[in-house]
Coordinates of C-alpha atoms and ligand atoms in Angstrom, one line a residue:
M28 CA 213.8 -26.9 -5.3
C29 CA 211.8 -27.4 -8.5
G30 CA 209.1 -30.1 -8.5
I31 CA 208.4 -32.7 -11.2
I32 CA 205.3 -34.7 -11.8
G33 CA 204.3 -36.9 -14.6
Y34 CA 201.3 -39.1 -15.3
T35 CA 200.3 -41.7 -17.9
G36 CA 197.1 -43.7 -17.7
N37 CA 193.4 -43.8 -18.4
E38 CA 192.5 -40.7 -16.6
N39 CA 192.7 -37.1 -17.6
S40 CA 196.3 -36.1 -16.7
V41 CA 195.6 -32.4 -16.3
P42 CA 194.0 -32.3 -12.8
I43 CA 196.4 -35.1 -11.7
L44 CA 199.4 -33.0 -12.7
V45 CA 198.1 -29.9 -11.1
E46 CA 197.3 -31.8 -7.9
G47 CA 200.7 -33.4 -7.9
L48 CA 202.3 -30.1 -8.3
R49 CA 200.3 -28.8 -5.3
A50 CA 201.7 -31.6 -3.2
L51 CA 205.2 -30.4 -4.2
E52 CA 204.5 -26.7 -3.6
Y53 CA 206.4 -26.8 -0.3
R54 CA 209.6 -27.2 -2.2
G55 CA 209.5 -23.6 -3.3
Y56 CA 209.0 -22.3 -6.8
D57 CA 208.3 -19.2 -8.8
S58 CA 206.6 -20.5 -12.0
A59 CA 204.7 -23.6 -13.1
G60 CA 203.6 -25.4 -16.2
I61 CA 202.4 -28.6 -17.8
S62 CA 202.7 -30.4 -21.2
V63 CA 200.2 -33.0 -22.3
Q64 CA 200.0 -35.2 -25.3
E65 CA 196.9 -34.9 -27.4
D66 CA 197.5 -35.5 -31.1
K67 CA 200.3 -33.1 -30.5
I68 CA 202.0 -31.8 -27.4
I69 CA 200.2 -28.8 -25.7
T70 CA 202.1 -26.8 -23.2
V71 CA 200.6 -24.3 -20.7
K72 CA 202.9 -22.5 -18.4
T73 CA 203.2 -19.3 -16.4
K74 CA 205.3 -17.3 -14.0
G75 CA 203.7 -17.2 -10.6
R76 CA 201.9 -19.7 -8.4
L77 CA 199.9 -22.8 -9.2
D78 CA 196.7 -20.7 -8.9
D79 CA 198.0 -18.7 -11.8
L80 CA 198.5 -21.9 -13.8
A81 CA 195.1 -23.1 -12.9
K82 CA 193.6 -19.8 -14.1
K83 CA 195.5 -20.2 -17.4
L84 CA 194.3 -23.7 -17.7
E85 CA 190.7 -22.5 -17.5
E86 CA 191.3 -21.1 -21.1
H87 CA 191.9 -24.7 -22.1
T88 CA 188.8 -26.4 -20.8
D89 CA 188.9 -29.0 -23.7
L90 CA 192.4 -30.1 -22.6
S91 CA 192.1 -33.7 -21.8
S92 CA 194.9 -36.2 -22.2
G93 CA 196.0 -39.4 -20.5
C94 CA 199.7 -38.5 -20.5
G95 CA 201.6 -35.4 -19.4
I96 CA 204.3 -33.9 -17.3
G97 CA 204.3 -30.9 -15.0
H98 CA 206.8 -28.7 -13.2
T99 CA 207.2 -26.0 -10.6
R100 CA 210.4 -24.0 -11.3
W101 CA 212.7 -22.3 -8.9
A102 CA 214.6 -20.0 -11.1
T103 CA 218.4 -20.5 -11.6
H104 CA 219.2 -19.6 -15.2
G105 CA 217.0 -16.7 -16.2
E106 CA 214.4 -14.7 -14.2
P107 CA 211.0 -16.2 -13.3
S108 CA 209.0 -15.6 -16.5
D109 CA 206.5 -17.3 -18.7
R110 CA 209.1 -18.2 -21.3
N111 CA 211.6 -19.5 -18.8
S112 CA 209.0 -21.7 -17.1
H113 CA 209.1 -25.4 -17.8
P114 CA 208.2 -27.5 -19.7
H115 CA 210.6 -26.7 -22.6
R116 CA 210.2 -27.8 -26.1
G117 CA 212.1 -29.4 -28.9
K118 CA 210.7 -30.3 -32.3
H119 CA 209.7 -33.7 -31.1
L120 CA 209.5 -33.5 -27.3
S121 CA 208.6 -31.6 -24.2
M122 CA 210.8 -31.8 -21.1
V123 CA 210.9 -30.7 -17.5
H124 CA 214.1 -30.6 -15.5
N125 CA 215.4 -30.2 -11.9
G126 CA 219.0 -29.4 -11.5
I127 CA 221.7 -27.4 -13.3
I128 CA 223.4 -28.1 -16.6
E129 CA 226.9 -26.8 -16.1
N130 CA 228.1 -26.9 -19.7
Y131 CA 224.9 -25.3 -21.1
A132 CA 226.8 -22.5 -22.9
E133 CA 228.9 -24.9 -24.8
I134 CA 225.9 -27.0 -25.8
A135 CA 223.9 -23.9 -26.8
D136 CA 226.7 -23.0 -29.3
M137 CA 226.6 -26.5 -30.7
L138 CA 222.8 -26.3 -31.1
K139 CA 222.8 -22.9 -32.7
K140 CA 225.3 -24.2 -35.3
I141 CA 222.8 -26.9 -36.3
G142 CA 220.0 -24.4 -36.6
Y143 CA 218.2 -24.5 -33.3
V144 CA 216.7 -21.2 -32.1
L145 CA 216.6 -20.8 -28.3
E146 CA 213.5 -19.3 -26.9
S147 CA 214.4 -19.0 -23.2
E148 CA 217.4 -18.2 -21.0
T149 CA 217.3 -21.6 -19.3
D150 CA 219.8 -24.4 -19.2
T151 CA 216.8 -26.8 -19.4
E152 CA 215.8 -25.7 -22.9
I153 CA 219.3 -26.5 -24.0
A154 CA 219.2 -30.0 -22.6
A155 CA 215.7 -30.5 -24.1
K156 CA 216.9 -29.4 -27.5
L157 CA 220.1 -31.5 -27.3
I158 CA 218.0 -34.7 -26.7
D159 CA 215.7 -33.5 -29.5
S160 CA 218.6 -33.2 -31.9
F161 CA 219.6 -36.8 -31.3
Y162 CA 216.0 -37.9 -31.5
D163 CA 215.7 -36.1 -34.8
E164 CA 218.5 -38.4 -36.2
C165 CA 217.6 -41.8 -34.7
H166 CA 213.9 -41.7 -33.6
D167 CA 215.0 -43.9 -30.7
P168 CA 214.1 -42.3 -27.3
L169 CA 216.6 -44.3 -25.3
K170 CA 219.5 -43.7 -27.7
A171 CA 218.7 -40.0 -27.8
I172 CA 218.5 -39.6 -24.0
F173 CA 221.7 -41.6 -23.4
S174 CA 223.6 -39.8 -26.2
A175 CA 222.6 -36.4 -24.7
T176 CA 223.5 -37.4 -21.1
E177 CA 227.0 -38.4 -22.3
I178 CA 227.5 -34.8 -23.2
I179 CA 225.6 -33.0 -20.4
R180 CA 227.6 -32.1 -17.3
G181 CA 225.8 -31.1 -14.2
S182 CA 222.9 -32.4 -12.2
Y183 CA 219.5 -33.3 -13.5
A184 CA 216.2 -35.1 -13.2
F185 CA 214.5 -35.1 -16.6
A186 CA 210.9 -36.2 -17.5
I187 CA 210.3 -36.2 -21.2
I188 CA 207.3 -36.8 -23.5
F189 CA 207.8 -37.3 -27.2
E190 CA 205.1 -36.1 -29.7
D191 CA 205.2 -39.3 -31.8
I192 CA 205.3 -41.7 -28.8
P193 CA 201.9 -41.4 -27.2
H194 CA 201.2 -42.5 -23.6
K195 CA 204.9 -42.8 -22.7
I196 CA 207.0 -40.8 -20.3
Y197 CA 210.8 -41.2 -20.1
A198 CA 212.9 -40.2 -17.2
I199 CA 216.6 -40.1 -16.1
R200 CA 218.4 -38.6 -13.2
K201 CA 221.8 -37.6 -11.9
D202 CA 222.4 -36.0 -8.4
N203 CA 218.7 -35.1 -8.2
P204 CA 215.9 -37.3 -6.8
L205 CA 213.3 -38.8 -9.1
I206 CA 210.9 -41.6 -8.3
V207 CA 208.5 -43.6 -10.4
A208 CA 205.4 -45.6 -9.3
S209 CA 202.4 -47.3 -10.6
S210 CA 198.9 -48.0 -9.4
E211 CA 195.6 -49.0 -10.9
N212 CA 195.3 -45.4 -12.1
G213 CA 198.4 -45.5 -14.2
G214 CA 202.1 -44.7 -14.0
F215 CA 203.6 -41.7 -12.1
I216 CA 206.8 -39.9 -12.0
A217 CA 207.7 -37.4 -9.3
S218 CA 210.6 -35.6 -7.7
D219 CA 209.2 -36.4 -4.2
I220 CA 206.9 -38.8 -2.5
P221 CA 204.0 -36.5 -1.5
A222 CA 203.1 -36.1 -5.2
I223 CA 202.2 -39.8 -5.5
L224 CA 201.1 -40.7 -2.0
K225 CA 197.5 -40.4 -2.9
Y226 CA 197.8 -43.2 -5.4
T227 CA 200.4 -45.6 -4.0
R228 CA 202.8 -46.3 -1.1
T229 CA 205.3 -48.2 -3.2
Y230 CA 207.8 -46.7 -5.6
F231 CA 211.1 -47.1 -7.4
R232 CA 213.9 -44.6 -6.9
I233 CA 215.6 -44.6 -10.3
D234 CA 219.3 -45.3 -10.1
E235 CA 221.7 -42.8 -11.8
N236 CA 222.2 -43.3 -15.5
V237 CA 219.1 -45.5 -15.8
V238 CA 216.2 -44.6 -18.0
A239 CA 212.7 -45.3 -16.8
E240 CA 210.0 -45.8 -19.4
L241 CA 206.4 -45.5 -18.3
D242 CA 203.6 -46.8 -20.4
G243 CA 200.5 -46.5 -18.3
A244 CA 201.1 -48.6 -15.2
N245 CA 203.8 -50.5 -16.9
I246 CA 207.3 -49.4 -16.0
D247 CA 210.6 -50.6 -17.6
F248 CA 214.1 -49.6 -16.6
Y249 CA 217.0 -49.5 -19.1
S250 CA 220.8 -49.3 -18.5
S251 CA 223.0 -47.2 -20.7
S252 CA 223.6 -50.3 -22.9
R253 CA 219.8 -50.3 -23.3
N254 CA 219.2 -53.6 -21.6
K255 CA 216.2 -53.9 -19.4
I256 CA 217.2 -54.0 -15.7
A257 CA 215.4 -54.2 -12.4
Q258 CA 215.2 -51.5 -9.7
P259 CA 214.4 -52.3 -6.1
I260 CA 210.9 -51.4 -5.0
E261 CA 210.6 -49.2 -1.9
T262 CA 207.7 -48.5 0.5
V263 CA 206.8 -45.2 2.0
D264 CA 207.0 -45.6 5.8
W265 CA 204.8 -42.7 6.8
D266 CA 201.2 -41.8 6.3
I267 CA 199.6 -39.1 4.1
E268 CA 198.2 -37.5 7.3
Q269 CA 201.8 -36.8 8.3
A270 CA 202.3 -34.7 5.2
Q271 CA 199.1 -32.7 6.0
K272 CA 198.6 -29.8 8.3
G273 CA 196.3 -31.8 10.7
G274 CA 194.2 -28.8 11.7
F275 CA 197.2 -26.4 12.2
P276 CA 197.3 -23.2 10.2
H277 CA 200.8 -23.9 8.9
F278 CA 203.0 -26.9 8.4
M279 CA 205.7 -25.1 10.4
V280 CA 203.7 -25.0 13.6
K281 CA 202.3 -28.5 13.0
E282 CA 205.9 -29.8 12.7
I283 CA 207.0 -28.0 15.9
N284 CA 204.1 -29.8 17.6
D285 CA 205.4 -33.1 16.2
E286 CA 208.8 -32.5 18.0
P287 CA 208.1 -34.3 21.3
S288 CA 206.9 -37.5 19.6
A289 CA 209.6 -37.3 16.9
V290 CA 212.4 -37.0 19.5
R291 CA 210.9 -39.8 21.7
K292 CA 210.6 -42.0 18.6
T293 CA 214.1 -41.4 17.4
V294 CA 215.8 -41.8 20.7
S295 CA 213.8 -45.0 21.5
A296 CA 214.8 -46.5 18.2
Y297 CA 218.5 -46.0 18.9
Q298 CA 218.6 -47.4 22.5
Q299 CA 218.8 -50.8 23.9
D300 CA 218.4 -51.3 27.6
D301 CA 218.4 -47.5 27.8
L302 CA 221.9 -47.2 26.4
P303 CA 222.7 -45.9 22.9
H304 CA 222.5 -48.6 20.3
F305 CA 222.4 -47.9 16.6
G306 CA 222.2 -51.4 15.3
I307 CA 224.9 -50.7 12.8
E308 CA 227.4 -53.6 12.8
K309 CA 230.2 -51.3 11.7
I310 CA 229.7 -48.9 14.6
D311 CA 231.2 -51.0 17.3
S312 CA 233.4 -49.7 20.1
D313 CA 236.7 -50.6 18.5
F314 CA 235.8 -49.0 15.2
I315 CA 234.5 -45.7 16.5
C316 CA 237.4 -45.3 18.9
K317 CA 239.9 -45.4 16.1
F318 CA 239.0 -41.9 14.8
K319 CA 241.3 -39.1 15.8
S320 CA 238.9 -36.4 14.8
I321 CA 235.4 -35.9 13.6
N322 CA 234.2 -33.6 10.9
I323 CA 230.5 -32.7 10.8
I324 CA 229.5 -31.3 7.5
A325 CA 226.1 -30.0 6.5
C326 CA 224.2 -26.9 5.4
G327 CA 221.9 -24.4 7.1
T328 CA 219.9 -25.8 10.0
A329 CA 221.5 -29.2 9.6
M330 CA 224.9 -27.6 10.1
H331 CA 223.6 -25.9 13.2
A332 CA 222.5 -29.3 14.6
G333 CA 226.2 -30.2 13.8
L334 CA 227.3 -27.4 16.0
V335 CA 225.3 -28.8 18.9
G336 CA 226.9 -32.2 18.0
K337 CA 230.3 -30.5 18.4
Y338 CA 229.3 -29.3 21.9
V339 CA 228.0 -32.6 23.1
I340 CA 230.6 -34.9 21.5
E341 CA 233.5 -32.8 22.8
K342 CA 231.8 -32.6 26.2
F343 CA 231.1 -36.3 26.7
A344 CA 233.5 -38.2 24.4
R345 CA 236.4 -35.7 24.4
V346 CA 237.1 -36.1 20.7
P347 CA 237.8 -32.9 18.7
V348 CA 235.0 -32.0 16.3
N349 CA 235.3 -29.7 13.3
V350 CA 232.0 -28.4 11.9
D351 CA 231.9 -26.9 8.4
V352 CA 229.3 -25.8 5.9
A353 CA 229.4 -28.2 3.0
S354 CA 229.8 -25.5 0.4
E355 CA 233.0 -24.4 2.0
F356 CA 234.3 -27.8 3.0
R357 CA 234.1 -29.2 -0.5
Y358 CA 236.3 -26.4 -2.0
R359 CA 238.9 -25.9 0.7
D360 CA 240.9 -29.0 0.0
P361 CA 240.2 -30.5 3.5
I362 CA 242.8 -32.6 5.1
L363 CA 241.3 -36.1 5.5
S364 CA 242.4 -39.6 5.9
S365 CA 241.2 -43.0 7.1
D366 CA 241.7 -41.6 10.6
D367 CA 238.8 -39.3 10.2
L368 CA 235.1 -39.8 10.6
V369 CA 233.0 -37.5 8.5
I370 CA 229.4 -37.1 9.7
L371 CA 227.0 -35.6 7.1
V372 CA 223.7 -34.2 8.4
S373 CA 220.8 -33.6 6.1
Q374 CA 217.0 -33.7 6.4
S375 CA 216.4 -34.2 2.7
G376 CA 219.5 -36.3 2.0
E377 CA 219.7 -34.6 -1.4
T378 CA 221.4 -31.3 -0.6
A379 CA 223.9 -30.9 -3.5
D380 CA 226.8 -29.4 -1.4
T381 CA 226.5 -32.0 1.4
L382 CA 226.3 -34.8 -1.2
A383 CA 229.5 -33.5 -2.9
A384 CA 231.2 -33.2 0.5
L385 CA 230.3 -36.9 1.2
R386 CA 231.8 -38.0 -2.1
L387 CA 234.9 -36.0 -1.5
S388 CA 235.3 -37.5 2.0
K389 CA 234.9 -41.0 0.6
E390 CA 237.5 -40.4 -2.0
A391 CA 239.9 -39.1 0.6
G392 CA 239.5 -42.4 2.5
A393 CA 237.5 -41.0 5.5
Y394 CA 234.6 -43.1 6.9
T395 CA 231.3 -41.4 6.2
L396 CA 228.3 -41.6 8.5
A397 CA 225.1 -39.9 7.4
I398 CA 222.4 -38.6 9.7
V399 CA 219.4 -38.3 7.3
N400 CA 215.6 -38.0 7.5
V401 CA 214.6 -39.2 4.0
V402 CA 214.9 -42.9 3.6
G403 CA 216.7 -44.0 0.4
S404 CA 217.9 -40.4 -0.4
S405 CA 221.2 -40.0 -2.2
I406 CA 223.2 -39.1 0.9
A407 CA 221.7 -42.1 2.8
R408 CA 222.5 -44.4 0.0
E409 CA 226.1 -43.3 -0.6
A410 CA 227.4 -42.9 2.9
D411 CA 229.2 -45.8 4.5
S412 CA 226.6 -46.0 7.3
V413 CA 223.4 -44.2 7.9
I414 CA 221.4 -43.3 11.0
Y415 CA 217.9 -42.2 10.1
T416 CA 216.2 -39.5 12.0
L417 CA 212.6 -40.4 12.5
A418 CA 210.9 -37.0 12.1
G419 CA 208.5 -38.2 9.4
P420 CA 208.0 -35.9 6.4
E421 CA 209.0 -32.2 6.9
I422 CA 207.1 -30.0 4.6
S423 CA 207.7 -26.4 5.8
V424 CA 210.8 -24.9 4.2
A425 CA 211.9 -23.8 7.7
S426 CA 213.3 -26.8 9.3
T427 CA 212.1 -27.4 12.8
K428 CA 211.4 -31.0 13.9
A429 CA 214.3 -32.3 11.7
Y430 CA 216.7 -30.1 13.7
S431 CA 215.4 -31.5 17.0
V432 CA 215.8 -35.1 15.9
Q433 CA 219.2 -34.4 14.4
C434 CA 220.2 -33.0 17.8
A435 CA 218.8 -36.1 19.5
V436 CA 220.8 -38.4 17.2
V437 CA 224.1 -36.5 17.8
Y438 CA 223.5 -36.7 21.6
M439 CA 223.0 -40.4 21.3
F440 CA 226.1 -40.7 19.1
A441 CA 228.1 -38.7 21.6
L442 CA 227.0 -41.0 24.4
R443 CA 227.9 -44.0 22.3
L444 CA 231.3 -42.7 21.6
A445 CA 231.8 -41.6 25.2
L446 CA 231.0 -45.1 26.5
A447 CA 233.3 -46.6 23.9
R448 CA 236.1 -44.3 25.1
N449 CA 235.3 -44.8 28.8
K450 CA 234.6 -41.1 29.2
I451 CA 231.3 -41.6 30.8
S452 CA 229.9 -44.1 33.3
V453 CA 227.2 -46.5 32.1
E454 CA 225.0 -45.1 34.8
Q455 CA 225.3 -41.6 33.6
A456 CA 224.9 -42.5 30.0
R457 CA 221.7 -44.4 30.9
K458 CA 220.3 -41.4 32.8
L459 CA 220.9 -39.2 29.8
C460 CA 219.4 -41.7 27.4
V461 CA 216.3 -42.0 29.6
S462 CA 216.0 -38.3 29.9
L463 CA 216.3 -37.9 26.1
Q464 CA 213.2 -40.1 25.8
T465 CA 211.2 -38.6 28.6
S466 CA 212.2 -35.2 30.1
V467 CA 213.3 -33.7 26.8
P468 CA 210.1 -34.4 25.0
D469 CA 208.2 -33.2 28.1
A470 CA 210.2 -30.0 28.2
I471 CA 209.5 -29.4 24.5
T472 CA 205.8 -30.0 25.2
N473 CA 205.9 -27.5 28.0
V474 CA 207.3 -24.8 25.7
I475 CA 204.7 -25.6 23.1
K476 CA 202.0 -25.2 25.8
F477 CA 203.0 -21.6 26.6
G478 CA 203.1 -20.8 22.9
S479 CA 200.6 -17.9 23.4
K480 CA 203.0 -16.2 25.7
I481 CA 205.7 -16.5 23.0
R482 CA 203.2 -15.1 20.5
S483 CA 202.5 -12.1 22.6
V484 CA 206.2 -11.4 23.0
S485 CA 206.6 -11.8 19.2
K486 CA 204.3 -8.9 18.5
K487 CA 207.1 -6.6 19.6
Y488 CA 209.3 -7.8 16.8
I489 CA 207.1 -7.6 13.7
N490 CA 208.3 -4.1 12.7
A491 CA 212.0 -4.7 13.6
E492 CA 214.5 -4.1 10.9
H493 CA 217.4 -5.9 12.7
I494 CA 217.5 -8.4 15.5
F495 CA 220.6 -9.7 17.2
F496 CA 221.0 -13.0 19.0
I497 CA 223.6 -13.5 21.6
G498 CA 224.7 -16.4 23.8
R499 CA 227.8 -18.3 24.9
G500 CA 228.8 -21.9 24.4
V501 CA 226.0 -24.0 23.1
D502 CA 223.7 -21.0 23.6
S503 CA 225.6 -19.2 20.8
Y504 CA 224.9 -22.2 18.5
L505 CA 221.2 -22.0 19.4
G506 CA 221.3 -18.3 18.6
T507 CA 222.7 -19.0 15.2
E508 CA 219.8 -21.4 14.5
G509 CA 217.2 -19.0 16.1
S510 CA 218.6 -16.2 13.9
L511 CA 218.4 -18.3 10.7
K512 CA 214.9 -19.4 11.5
L513 CA 213.7 -15.9 12.1
K514 CA 215.4 -14.3 9.1
E515 CA 214.3 -16.9 6.6
I516 CA 210.6 -16.6 7.4
S517 CA 210.2 -13.0 8.6
Y518 CA 212.6 -11.3 6.2
I519 CA 214.0 -9.4 9.2
H520 CA 217.8 -9.0 9.2
C521 CA 219.0 -11.2 12.0
E522 CA 222.5 -11.9 13.2
A523 CA 223.8 -14.2 15.9
Y524 CA 227.0 -13.6 17.8
A525 CA 228.9 -15.3 20.6
A526 CA 228.2 -12.8 23.4
G527 CA 231.9 -12.5 24.1
E528 CA 232.5 -11.1 20.6
L529 CA 230.2 -8.1 21.1
K530 CA 233.0 -5.8 22.1
H531 CA 235.1 -6.8 19.2
G532 CA 232.9 -5.0 16.8
T533 CA 229.2 -5.8 16.9
I534 CA 228.3 -3.6 19.8
S535 CA 228.7 -0.6 17.5
L536 CA 225.5 -1.7 15.8
I537 CA 223.5 -1.4 19.1
S538 CA 221.6 1.8 19.6
E539 CA 218.4 3.0 21.2
G540 CA 215.7 0.3 20.6
T541 CA 217.8 -2.3 18.9
P542 CA 216.2 -5.7 19.7
V543 CA 218.6 -8.3 21.1
V544 CA 217.6 -11.9 22.0
A545 CA 219.8 -13.2 24.7
I546 CA 220.0 -16.9 25.3
T547 CA 221.1 -18.2 28.7
T548 CA 220.5 -21.9 29.3
Q549 CA 224.0 -22.8 30.5
S550 CA 224.8 -21.9 34.1
N551 CA 228.6 -22.2 33.6
V552 CA 228.6 -19.2 31.2
C553 CA 225.4 -17.4 32.0
E554 CA 227.1 -14.7 34.1
K555 CA 229.3 -13.9 31.2
T556 CA 226.3 -13.6 28.9
I557 CA 224.5 -11.4 31.5
S558 CA 227.5 -9.1 31.3
G559 CA 227.0 -8.9 27.6
I560 CA 223.3 -8.2 28.2
R561 CA 224.2 -5.3 30.5
E562 CA 226.5 -3.9 27.9
V563 CA 223.8 -3.9 25.2
K564 CA 221.2 -2.6 27.6
A565 CA 223.5 0.3 28.5
R566 CA 223.5 1.3 24.8
G567 CA 219.7 1.2 24.6
A568 CA 219.0 -2.4 23.4
V569 CA 215.6 -3.9 24.0
V570 CA 216.4 -7.3 25.4
L571 CA 214.3 -10.5 25.2
S572 CA 215.9 -13.1 27.5
I573 CA 215.3 -16.8 26.8
C574 CA 216.5 -18.6 29.8
T575 CA 215.9 -21.7 32.0
R576 CA 213.7 -21.4 35.1
S577 CA 216.7 -22.0 37.4
I578 CA 218.8 -19.3 35.8
A579 CA 215.8 -16.9 35.9
E580 CA 215.4 -17.6 39.6
E581 CA 219.1 -17.4 40.5
Y582 CA 220.2 -14.4 38.4
N583 CA 218.6 -11.0 38.0
I584 CA 218.8 -10.8 34.2
P585 CA 218.4 -7.2 33.0
C586 CA 215.8 -7.6 30.2
D587 CA 212.6 -6.2 28.8
D588 CA 210.9 -9.5 28.2
M589 CA 211.5 -13.0 29.3
I590 CA 210.7 -16.4 27.9
V591 CA 211.4 -19.0 30.6
I592 CA 211.9 -22.6 29.5
P593 CA 211.7 -25.5 31.9
D594 CA 214.9 -27.0 33.2
T595 CA 215.6 -30.5 31.8
E596 CA 217.9 -31.3 34.6
I597 CA 219.4 -34.6 35.4
D598 CA 221.0 -35.0 38.8
D599 CA 224.7 -34.3 38.3
I600 CA 224.9 -33.0 34.8
D601 CA 223.8 -29.4 34.6
N602 CA 221.9 -27.9 31.6
V603 CA 223.1 -30.4 29.0
L604 CA 219.6 -31.2 27.8
D605 CA 218.2 -27.7 27.9
P606 CA 219.1 -26.8 24.3
F607 CA 216.1 -28.8 23.0
A608 CA 213.4 -26.8 24.7
C609 CA 215.2 -23.6 24.0
A610 CA 215.4 -24.4 20.3
T611 CA 211.6 -25.0 20.3
A612 CA 211.1 -21.6 21.9
L613 CA 213.2 -19.9 19.2
Q614 CA 211.3 -21.7 16.5
L615 CA 208.0 -20.5 17.9
L616 CA 209.3 -17.0 18.2
A617 CA 210.2 -17.1 14.5
Y618 CA 206.9 -18.7 13.6
H619 CA 204.8 -16.1 15.4
V620 CA 206.7 -13.1 14.0
S621 CA 206.2 -14.5 10.5
E622 CA 202.5 -15.3 10.9
L623 CA 201.8 -12.0 12.7
K624 CA 203.4 -10.2 9.7
G625 CA 201.0 -12.2 7.5
L626 CA 203.8 -13.8 5.5
D627 CA 203.8 -17.1 3.7
V628 CA 205.3 -19.0 6.7
D629 CA 205.8 -22.3 5.0
K630 CA 207.0 -21.0 1.6
P631 CA 209.3 -18.1 2.3
R632 CA 210.3 -16.1 -0.7
N633 CA 213.4 -17.2 -2.7
L634 CA 213.8 -20.4 -0.7
A635 CA 213.4 -24.0 -1.5
K636 CA 212.9 -27.0 0.8
S637 CA 215.6 -29.1 -0.7
V638 CA 218.6 -27.4 -2.3
T639 CA 219.7 -29.8 -5.0
V640 CA 221.8 -27.3 -6.9
E641 CA 225.0 -25.7 -6.0
Ligands
LIG1669 O1 217.9 -31.1 3.6 P1 219.0 -30.5 4.3 O2 218.9 -30.7 5.8 O3 220.4 -30.9 3.8 O4 218.9 -28.9 4.1 C1 219.9 -28.1 4.6 C2 219.4 -26.6 4.5 O5 219.1 -26.3 3.2 C3 218.2 -26.4 5.4 O6 218.4 -26.8 6.7 C4 217.8 -24.9 5.4 O7 218.8 -24.1 6.0 C5 216.4 -24.7 6.0 N1 215.6 -23.8 5.2 C6 216.5 -24.0 7.3 O8 215.3 -23.8 7.9

C-alpha cells in the first residue's frame, strides 16, 4: 500500500527521501510527497508518480535539510490529488500515515469545534491535526501522540516531525508495518526493508503502542507510560541484489525465474532425511493428528495456494479442509474451536484481513499456523506457529514465486500430516519429498526455458476483452490463479470456472472467437475437461490448451494452441506434482500479455503489493 520513509542525520534528507520512496514504489501509489525541517517545515507533494515529485522538487533547488519524512499514497479517503497527498500538516507538525482511521468523521467534528479547518478529504489529516491539538496544549510530543492514539480507532503507521523539535522524527504503529534503523549516515524510518537496505541490514520493528524517537542515529523507544524500553534488533536475511531486477526487464519475470531455486531452498529447509520436518516442536505427530478439520484462510494468490493445499491435504492426509477468503471468513461468524487448525497464508504477513482472521481464530481457541514470507511480519509474530516460505523479497505486485513456495510448503505439510495419520508410506512420502526438491524445480526450469513459445502464444491475447479459464480438480484452482494473474496485470476481464460448471450458466458467454484457456494436468479428470473443451469449441471458442506432455500424447485435445508442460511424474502417483510447472506457464502467459501490451507489469493500476487496509 502506501510507503513511508523518514531520515534524520548529517546529510541532505531530500535525495535520501526520494530514493527511499523509489525503493518502495513497488507497493503501489498514486501520489507522493515529502516534508523537511528547515527553520520551518517545508512540504512538497503532488498527485502522480515519483518523477512528478522529482520535477516539483526542481523548483526547490535550495531545499536542503538533515531531517524529513516522505510518503507514497495509495488513495483510500479522497481521490488522488495534490491536496490529498501526504504529508499532512498541523500548526506544529507534519505527518505521513499508512492505514485507515475508522472514526475519522467523529474526530473531524471534534477538531472543527475547536477551530481547525480541514484542507483535504483524508483521514490522515484528521489524525495529524488531532496530534497537533494535543501538542498545542502540552508541547510534549510523546504525550500528544499517546493522547491521540487513545482516541484514534483503526490501523496506522505514523511518522511525524514537529516544527519546534529539529532533527527528530517520531513514529508509532498499529496493524501496519513500520521499521526504524540507524547507520553512520543517520536514523531511518520506513514501512518496508528495501527503503533502508542501502544503509544497513539491521533494524527494529516497532512494537504496537510504542513510540520511536529518532534523533540522528540515536533511537529511543517509549511505552505508553513514557518509559524508555528496548526493542529487539533484527537482521535482514536477504541481499539487496535480490530486491533488484538482476538484468531482467521486470521484477515479475525475474521473480518467475527465481522459482526453481526458491522451491528447492524452501523444501530443503523443511526436510530431514528426505522426509518433511518443520523443526517446530509443537507440530509433532500427536498434536497435528488431533485436529478434526483444517481451515486455510488467505487473500488473493495466497488463497489460491490454499486451494492447492486443500487438494493435496485432502488427497494425502484425508482431513477435510475448508478454504476461505479472509475478508469473508472474518465476518461470517465461523464455527471454530480448539479442535480446529487454522492455517493463514500470506506473502507479506501484513494483509489486514488475514491478520484479522488470525486474531479471530485465536480468540475462538483454534490453533493458528502461519505460512508467511516476510520474517517478523505481524502475522508471523502473532500466529501460534510459523513456517516461513523462503522466496526472498517479492517486489512485483503480481505474486509469482511466493505462490510457488506457498504451494511447496502446503505439499510438505500435507505429507507431514499424512505420515502422522498413517495415510502414506514413508517410502512414498520420501519419493515426493525428493521430487519436490529435484523434479519440481527442474520442471519449472523447463517451462521457463520455453518462455519464447509462451510469448508467441500470448500475442493472440493482447486485444482480447474477455478470457475464460477452465479445468477440473486442482486444474480449476490453477485456472483461478491464472485468471487472477492475467486480469491484474493485463486489465483483460478474466474468469475461471470449474469445467463442469460451464453448462450451468457460463457457456452462454461463449461465442465466435471467445478465448478459453483449458488446463489439463490431471489424467483422472482430463477426459471430462476435454468434453468441456469440445462444448466451447462447438460454440466458436478459440482454445489454448495447457497440458502435460503425457496428456497431450494420449488424448487428442481439440484446441487452437497448446502449451505443453513437462510431466513431473513419480512412479505410482500420477500428476500430483504437475501443478507447479503449470502455474509457472500461467504466470508467464500473464506476464507476456502484459508486457506485449506495454503495460506497467510490476505496478498494475489501482493495486498495491501489500493490502494493509480493509
Ligand atoms: O501478502 P499477501 O500474500 O497476504 O497478499 C495477498 C494478496 O493481496 C495478493 O496475493 C494479491 O492477490 C496479489 N496481487 C496477486 O498477485
